[in-house]
CSV table of C-alpha atoms in Angstrom, one decimal:
chain,number,residue,atom,x,y,z
D,1,MET,CA,-0.1,-0.1,-0.1
D,2,ASP,CA,1.5,3.4,-1.0
D,3,VAL,CA,0.0,6.7,-2.1
D,4,LEU,CA,-1.7,7.9,-5.3
D,5,ASN,CA,-1.7,5.7,-8.4
D,6,ILE,CA,-4.9,5.2,-10.4
D,7,GLN,CA,-6.0,4.5,-13.9
D,8,ASP,CA,-7.0,8.2,-14.3
D,9,GLU,CA,-10.5,9.2,-15.4
D,10,PHE,CA,-9.0,12.5,-16.6
D,11,SER,CA,-11.4,15.2,-18.0
D,12,ASN,CA,-10.4,18.4,-19.7
D,13,LYS,CA,-11.5,20.3,-16.5
D,14,THR,CA,-10.1,19.7,-13.0
D,15,LEU,CA,-12.5,20.6,-10.4
D,16,LYS,CA,-11.4,22.7,-7.5
D,17,LEU,CA,-11.0,20.9,-4.1
D,18,SER,CA,-11.7,23.5,-1.5
D,19,GLU,CA,-9.8,23.5,1.7
D,20,GLU,CA,-13.0,22.8,3.7
D,21,SER,CA,-13.9,19.7,1.4
D,22,PHE,CA,-10.2,18.5,1.7
D,23,LEU,CA,-10.3,18.6,5.5
D,24,GLU,CA,-13.7,16.7,5.3
D,25,LEU,CA,-12.3,14.1,3.0
D,26,LYS,CA,-9.1,13.9,4.9
D,27,GLU,CA,-11.0,13.3,8.1
D,28,PHE,CA,-13.3,10.7,6.5
D,29,VAL,CA,-10.4,8.7,5.0
D,30,TYR,CA,-8.6,8.7,8.2
D,31,GLN,CA,-11.7,7.4,10.1
D,32,GLN,CA,-12.2,4.7,7.6
D,33,SER,CA,-8.6,3.5,7.1
D,34,GLY,CA,-6.3,5.3,9.5
D,35,ILE,CA,-4.4,6.7,6.4
D,36,LEU,CA,-3.5,10.4,7.1
D,37,LEU,CA,-3.6,12.5,3.9
D,38,SER,CA,-0.9,15.0,3.7
D,39,ASP,CA,-1.5,18.6,2.6
D,40,ARG,CA,0.6,18.0,-0.7
D,41,GLN,CA,-1.7,15.4,-1.8
D,42,LYS,CA,-4.5,18.0,-2.2
D,43,VAL,CA,-3.7,19.1,-5.8
D,44,LEU,CA,-3.0,15.5,-6.8
D,45,LEU,CA,-6.4,14.4,-5.4
D,46,GLU,CA,-8.0,17.3,-7.5
D,47,THR,CA,-6.4,15.9,-10.7
D,48,ARG,CA,-7.0,12.1,-9.8
D,49,LEU,CA,-10.7,12.4,-8.5
D,50,SER,CA,-11.9,15.3,-11.0
D,51,GLY,CA,-12.8,12.8,-13.7
D,52,ARG,CA,-14.5,10.4,-11.2
D,53,LEU,CA,-16.8,13.1,-10.1
D,54,LYS,CA,-17.6,13.8,-13.8
D,55,THR,CA,-18.6,10.1,-14.2
D,56,LEU,CA,-20.7,10.2,-11.1
D,57,GLY,CA,-22.5,13.3,-12.3
D,58,LEU,CA,-21.2,15.3,-9.5
D,59,GLU,CA,-20.3,19.1,-9.8
D,60,ASN,CA,-18.1,19.5,-6.8
D,61,PHE,CA,-16.1,17.8,-4.1
D,62,SER,CA,-18.5,19.0,-1.5
D,63,ASP,CA,-21.3,16.9,-2.9
D,64,TYR,CA,-18.7,13.9,-3.4
D,65,VAL,CA,-17.6,14.0,0.4
D,66,LYS,CA,-21.5,14.3,1.5
D,67,ASN,CA,-22.2,11.2,-0.7
D,68,LEU,CA,-19.4,9.3,0.9
D,69,LYS,CA,-21.0,9.5,4.3
D,70,SER,CA,-23.9,7.5,2.9
D,71,PRO,CA,-23.1,3.8,3.8
D,72,GLU,CA,-24.8,2.8,0.5
D,73,PHE,CA,-22.7,5.2,-1.6
D,74,TYR,CA,-19.5,4.5,0.3
D,75,HIS,CA,-19.9,0.7,-0.1
D,76,LYS,CA,-20.1,1.2,-4.0
D,77,GLU,CA,-17.4,3.9,-4.2
D,78,LYS,CA,-14.6,2.8,-1.7
D,79,ALA,CA,-12.8,0.8,-4.3
D,80,PHE,CA,-12.5,3.9,-6.4
D,81,LEU,CA,-11.7,6.1,-3.5
D,82,PHE,CA,-8.9,3.9,-2.1
D,83,GLU,CA,-7.5,3.5,-5.5
D,84,ALA,CA,-7.0,7.2,-5.8
D,85,ILE,CA,-5.4,7.6,-2.4
D,86,THR,CA,-3.2,4.6,-2.5
D,87,ILE,CA,-0.4,3.8,-4.8
D,88,SER,CA,1.7,0.7,-5.4
D,89,GLU,CA,5.3,1.3,-5.7
D,90,SER,CA,6.7,-2.2,-4.9
D,91,SER,CA,8.9,-4.5,-6.6
D,92,PHE,CA,10.1,-8.1,-6.3
D,93,PHE,CA,13.0,-8.9,-3.9
D,94,ARG,CA,12.9,-5.2,-2.9
D,95,ASP,CA,14.8,-5.5,0.5
D,96,ALA,CA,17.7,-7.9,-0.3
D,97,ASN,CA,18.8,-7.8,3.5
D,98,GLN,CA,15.4,-8.7,4.7
D,99,ILE,CA,15.1,-11.5,2.1
D,100,ARG,CA,18.6,-12.8,3.4
D,101,VAL,CA,17.6,-12.8,7.0
D,102,LEU,CA,14.3,-14.6,6.0
D,103,GLN,CA,16.0,-17.2,4.1
D,104,GLU,CA,19.0,-17.9,6.3
D,105,ILE,CA,17.5,-17.4,9.8
D,106,VAL,CA,13.9,-16.8,10.1
D,107,LEU,CA,12.2,-19.4,7.7
D,108,PRO,CA,14.3,-22.4,8.9
D,109,GLU,CA,13.4,-21.6,12.4
D,110,LEU,CA,9.8,-21.4,11.6
D,111,PHE,CA,9.7,-24.6,9.6
D,112,GLU,CA,11.6,-26.5,12.3
D,113,ASN,CA,9.2,-25.2,14.9
D,114,ALA,CA,6.3,-26.1,13.0
D,115,ILE,CA,7.5,-29.7,12.2
D,116,GLN,CA,8.6,-30.0,15.9
D,117,GLN,CA,5.1,-29.0,17.1
D,118,GLN,CA,3.3,-30.9,14.5
D,119,ALA,CA,1.5,-27.9,13.1
D,120,SER,CA,-0.8,-28.3,10.1
D,121,GLN,CA,0.8,-25.6,8.2
D,122,VAL,CA,3.3,-22.6,8.3
D,123,ARG,CA,1.2,-19.5,7.8
D,124,ILE,CA,2.6,-16.3,6.3
D,125,LEU,CA,0.9,-12.9,5.8
D,126,SER,CA,1.9,-9.9,3.5
D,127,ALA,CA,0.0,-7.1,5.0
D,128,GLY,CA,-0.3,-4.3,2.5
D,129,CYS,CA,0.7,-6.6,-0.3
D,130,ALA,CA,0.3,-4.0,-3.2
D,131,ALA,CA,0.1,-6.0,-6.4
D,132,GLY,CA,1.5,-9.1,-5.0
D,133,GLU,CA,5.3,-8.6,-5.4
D,134,GLU,CA,6.1,-9.4,-1.8
D,135,PRO,CA,4.1,-12.5,-1.3
D,136,TYR,CA,5.2,-13.9,-4.7
D,137,THR,CA,8.9,-13.1,-3.7
D,138,LEU,CA,8.4,-15.2,-0.6
D,139,ALA,CA,6.6,-17.9,-2.5
D,140,MET,CA,9.5,-18.2,-5.0
D,141,VAL,CA,12.1,-18.2,-2.3
D,142,ILE,CA,10.3,-21.1,-0.4
D,143,LYS,CA,9.6,-23.0,-3.7
D,144,GLU,CA,13.4,-22.8,-4.5
D,145,LYS,CA,15.1,-23.1,-1.1
D,146,PHE,CA,12.8,-24.9,1.2
D,147,SER,CA,11.2,-27.8,-0.7
D,148,SER,CA,12.6,-30.3,1.8
D,149,TYR,CA,10.4,-28.6,4.3
D,150,THR,CA,7.4,-28.0,2.1
D,151,SER,CA,7.2,-31.8,1.3
D,152,ARG,CA,6.7,-32.3,5.0
D,153,ILE,CA,4.4,-29.4,6.0
D,154,PRO,CA,2.3,-27.0,3.6
D,155,VAL,CA,2.8,-23.3,3.5
D,156,HIS,CA,-0.2,-21.0,3.3
D,157,ILE,CA,0.7,-17.5,2.2
D,158,ILE,CA,-2.0,-14.7,2.3
D,159,GLY,CA,-1.6,-11.2,0.8
D,160,VAL,CA,-4.0,-8.5,1.9
D,161,ASP,CA,-4.5,-4.9,0.5
D,162,ILE,CA,-7.1,-2.3,0.9
D,163,ASN,CA,-6.8,-1.5,-2.9
D,164,SER,CA,-9.0,-4.0,-4.9
D,165,THR,CA,-7.3,-3.0,-8.2
D,166,ASN,CA,-3.9,-4.0,-6.7
D,167,LEU,CA,-5.4,-7.4,-6.0
D,168,GLU,CA,-6.9,-8.0,-9.5
D,169,LYS,CA,-3.4,-7.3,-10.8
D,170,ALA,CA,-1.8,-9.7,-8.2
D,171,ARG,CA,-4.2,-12.6,-9.0
D,172,LYS,CA,-3.3,-12.3,-12.8
D,173,GLY,CA,0.5,-12.4,-12.1
D,174,VAL,CA,1.4,-10.2,-15.1
D,175,TYR,CA,4.1,-7.5,-14.4
D,176,HIS,CA,6.0,-4.9,-16.4
D,177,GLU,CA,9.7,-5.7,-16.5
D,178,TYR,CA,10.7,-2.6,-14.5
D,179,SER,CA,9.5,-4.1,-11.2
D,180,MET,CA,11.4,-7.4,-11.8
D,181,LYS,CA,15.0,-6.0,-12.1
D,182,ASN,CA,16.0,-7.6,-8.7
D,183,ILE,CA,14.8,-11.2,-9.4
D,184,PRO,CA,17.5,-13.7,-9.7
D,185,GLN,CA,18.0,-14.9,-13.3
D,186,GLU,CA,17.4,-18.4,-12.4
D,187,TYR,CA,14.1,-17.5,-10.9
D,188,LEU,CA,13.0,-15.7,-14.1
D,189,GLN,CA,14.1,-18.7,-16.2
D,190,LYS,CA,12.1,-21.2,-13.9
D,191,TYR,CA,9.1,-19.3,-12.9
D,192,TRP,CA,8.2,-16.8,-15.6
D,193,THR,CA,7.3,-16.5,-19.3
D,194,ARG,CA,7.8,-13.4,-21.4
D,195,ASP,CA,5.0,-11.7,-23.1
D,196,GLY,CA,6.3,-8.6,-24.9
D,197,TYR,CA,7.4,-6.0,-22.2
D,198,HIS,CA,5.7,-8.1,-19.6
D,199,ARG,CA,6.4,-11.3,-17.8
D,200,VAL,CA,3.9,-13.9,-16.6
D,201,LEU,CA,4.2,-15.8,-13.4
D,202,ASN,CA,3.6,-19.5,-13.6
D,203,ASP,CA,0.6,-21.3,-12.0
D,204,GLU,CA,2.8,-23.1,-9.7
D,205,ILE,CA,4.0,-20.0,-7.7
D,206,ARG,CA,0.5,-18.1,-8.2
D,207,GLU,CA,-1.3,-20.9,-6.5
D,208,MET,CA,0.9,-20.6,-3.5
D,209,VAL,CA,-0.7,-17.2,-2.6
D,210,GLU,CA,-4.2,-16.2,-1.6
D,211,PHE,CA,-5.3,-12.6,-2.0
D,212,LYS,CA,-8.0,-10.9,0.0
D,213,GLN,CA,-9.2,-7.3,0.2
D,214,LEU,CA,-8.9,-6.3,3.9
D,215,ASN,CA,-8.4,-2.9,5.9
D,216,LEU,CA,-5.6,-3.5,8.6
D,217,LEU,CA,-7.5,-1.6,11.1
D,218,HIS,CA,-10.1,-4.4,10.9
D,219,LEU,CA,-7.8,-7.3,10.8
D,220,ASN,CA,-9.0,-8.5,14.2
D,221,LYS,CA,-12.5,-8.8,12.9
D,222,ASP,CA,-11.7,-11.5,10.5
D,223,SER,CA,-11.3,-14.9,12.1
D,224,SER,CA,-9.2,-16.2,9.2
D,225,MET,CA,-6.4,-13.7,9.9
D,226,SER,CA,-4.8,-15.3,12.8
D,227,ARG,CA,-2.1,-17.9,13.9
D,228,PHE,CA,0.4,-16.6,11.5
D,229,ASP,CA,4.1,-17.6,11.9
D,230,LEU,CA,5.5,-14.6,9.8
D,231,ILE,CA,3.9,-11.2,9.0
D,232,LEU,CA,5.6,-8.7,6.7
D,233,CYS,CA,4.0,-5.2,6.8
D,234,CYS,CA,6.5,-3.2,5.0
D,235,ASN,CA,5.9,0.5,4.0
D,236,VAL,CA,2.4,0.6,5.3
D,237,LEU,CA,2.8,2.2,9.0
D,238,LEU,CA,4.5,5.3,7.5
D,239,TYR,CA,1.2,6.4,5.9
D,240,LEU,CA,-0.7,6.0,9.2
D,241,GLU,CA,-1.5,8.5,12.0
D,242,ARG,CA,-0.1,7.3,15.4
D,243,GLN,CA,-3.4,6.1,16.7
D,244,ALA,CA,-4.0,4.0,13.6
D,245,LYS,CA,-0.4,2.8,13.9
D,246,VAL,CA,-1.1,1.5,17.6
D,247,GLN,CA,-4.2,-0.2,16.5
D,248,VAL,CA,-2.6,-1.9,13.4
D,249,VAL,CA,0.3,-3.0,15.2
D,250,GLN,CA,-1.7,-4.5,17.9
D,251,ASN,CA,-3.9,-6.4,15.5
D,252,LEU,CA,-0.6,-7.7,13.8
D,253,TYR,CA,0.6,-8.8,17.2
D,254,ASP,CA,-2.7,-10.6,17.9
D,255,ALA,CA,-2.5,-12.2,14.6
D,256,LEU,CA,0.9,-13.8,15.2
D,257,ASN,CA,1.5,-17.2,16.6
D,258,LEU,CA,3.7,-17.6,19.6
D,259,PRO,CA,6.6,-17.5,18.6
D,260,GLY,CA,6.0,-15.4,15.5
D,261,TYR,CA,8.0,-12.8,13.5
D,262,LEU,CA,7.0,-9.5,12.3
D,263,PHE,CA,9.1,-7.6,9.7
D,264,ILE,CA,8.4,-3.9,8.7
D,265,GLY,CA,10.0,-1.3,6.2
D,266,GLN,CA,13.5,-0.2,6.5
D,267,SER,CA,12.4,3.4,7.1
D,268,GLU,CA,9.8,2.4,9.8
D,269,SER,CA,10.1,1.7,13.4
D,270,LEU,CA,7.7,0.5,16.4
D,271,HIS,CA,9.6,2.9,18.8
D,272,GLY,CA,6.9,4.7,20.7
D,273,ILE,CA,4.2,2.4,19.3
D,274,THR,CA,4.5,-1.0,21.3
D,275,GLN,CA,6.8,-2.7,23.5
D,276,ALA,CA,5.3,-6.1,23.1
D,277,PHE,CA,7.8,-7.5,20.7
D,278,LYS,CA,11.5,-8.3,21.3
D,279,LEU,CA,13.7,-6.6,18.9
D,280,TYR,CA,16.2,-8.5,16.9
D,281,LEU,CA,19.2,-6.8,15.1
D,282,PHE,CA,20.6,-8.6,12.3
D,283,GLN,CA,23.2,-7.5,9.8
D,284,ARG,CA,21.3,-4.6,8.0
D,285,ALA,CA,18.0,-6.0,8.9
D,286,ILE,CA,15.6,-5.8,11.8
D,287,ALA,CA,12.9,-8.2,13.0
D,288,TYR,CA,10.2,-8.0,15.7
D,289,LYS,CA,9.4,-11.3,17.6
D,290,LYS,CA,6.5,-12.2,19.6
D,291,GLU,CA,7.8,-14.7,22.2
């Protein structure tokens, strides 16, 4: 999850988003998602949403915000709204140090623990999975490096995101080559086929990941979002206001098994948010462990 990427419904005329309507929209988005829009996004939202208002037959942002407060309208509109306020700037194998720690330390530990405890599966959550780059990265690593474990215990990887357009793309498994520059060559040859300027992920890897639309503020309301051995929530918290961060992190903690690991983005920290996790400092990577 990231901020402002949408297939634009541009019109020739950009509607003016007044300061009053922007503040109302900002408050509404925060209440619904915990995302705190910055003032610099005002002009971008004017551009991104003007075409949408034209499609809806609305003449101004004031009417749009009023309509959003109607549960029936919001239910139909939320996919368009969150597509406008969230962007997807992700890539495969984005954090090499994090992948190294997962591959060399964390995943072997989790598999060994699961087998020792005779668990039914190893469960992994990619929270804020964008268009699937992160969970598919994990799926490829596990397929390539941990087949001796997966032959004994299955792995269930779930990717969740608030943006339904992201999830539609993730399920298709078709990506432009610019997002794939960090994928090892042997993985490209084994798990991908070329289609013009795009590559298509094979069914073997796609079928390892399940995708669900979910607001992380409501993670604790979904009974299937529990008992995870590993959660990755990278570059999500930096968009949230402090109170929302506290709630999301608590939800992630509650969703973890004991023991269980949480990884967040390089530029993020849980300092001042929670003391529930034990901090593990690896070489150029940080992990938070519930134990």
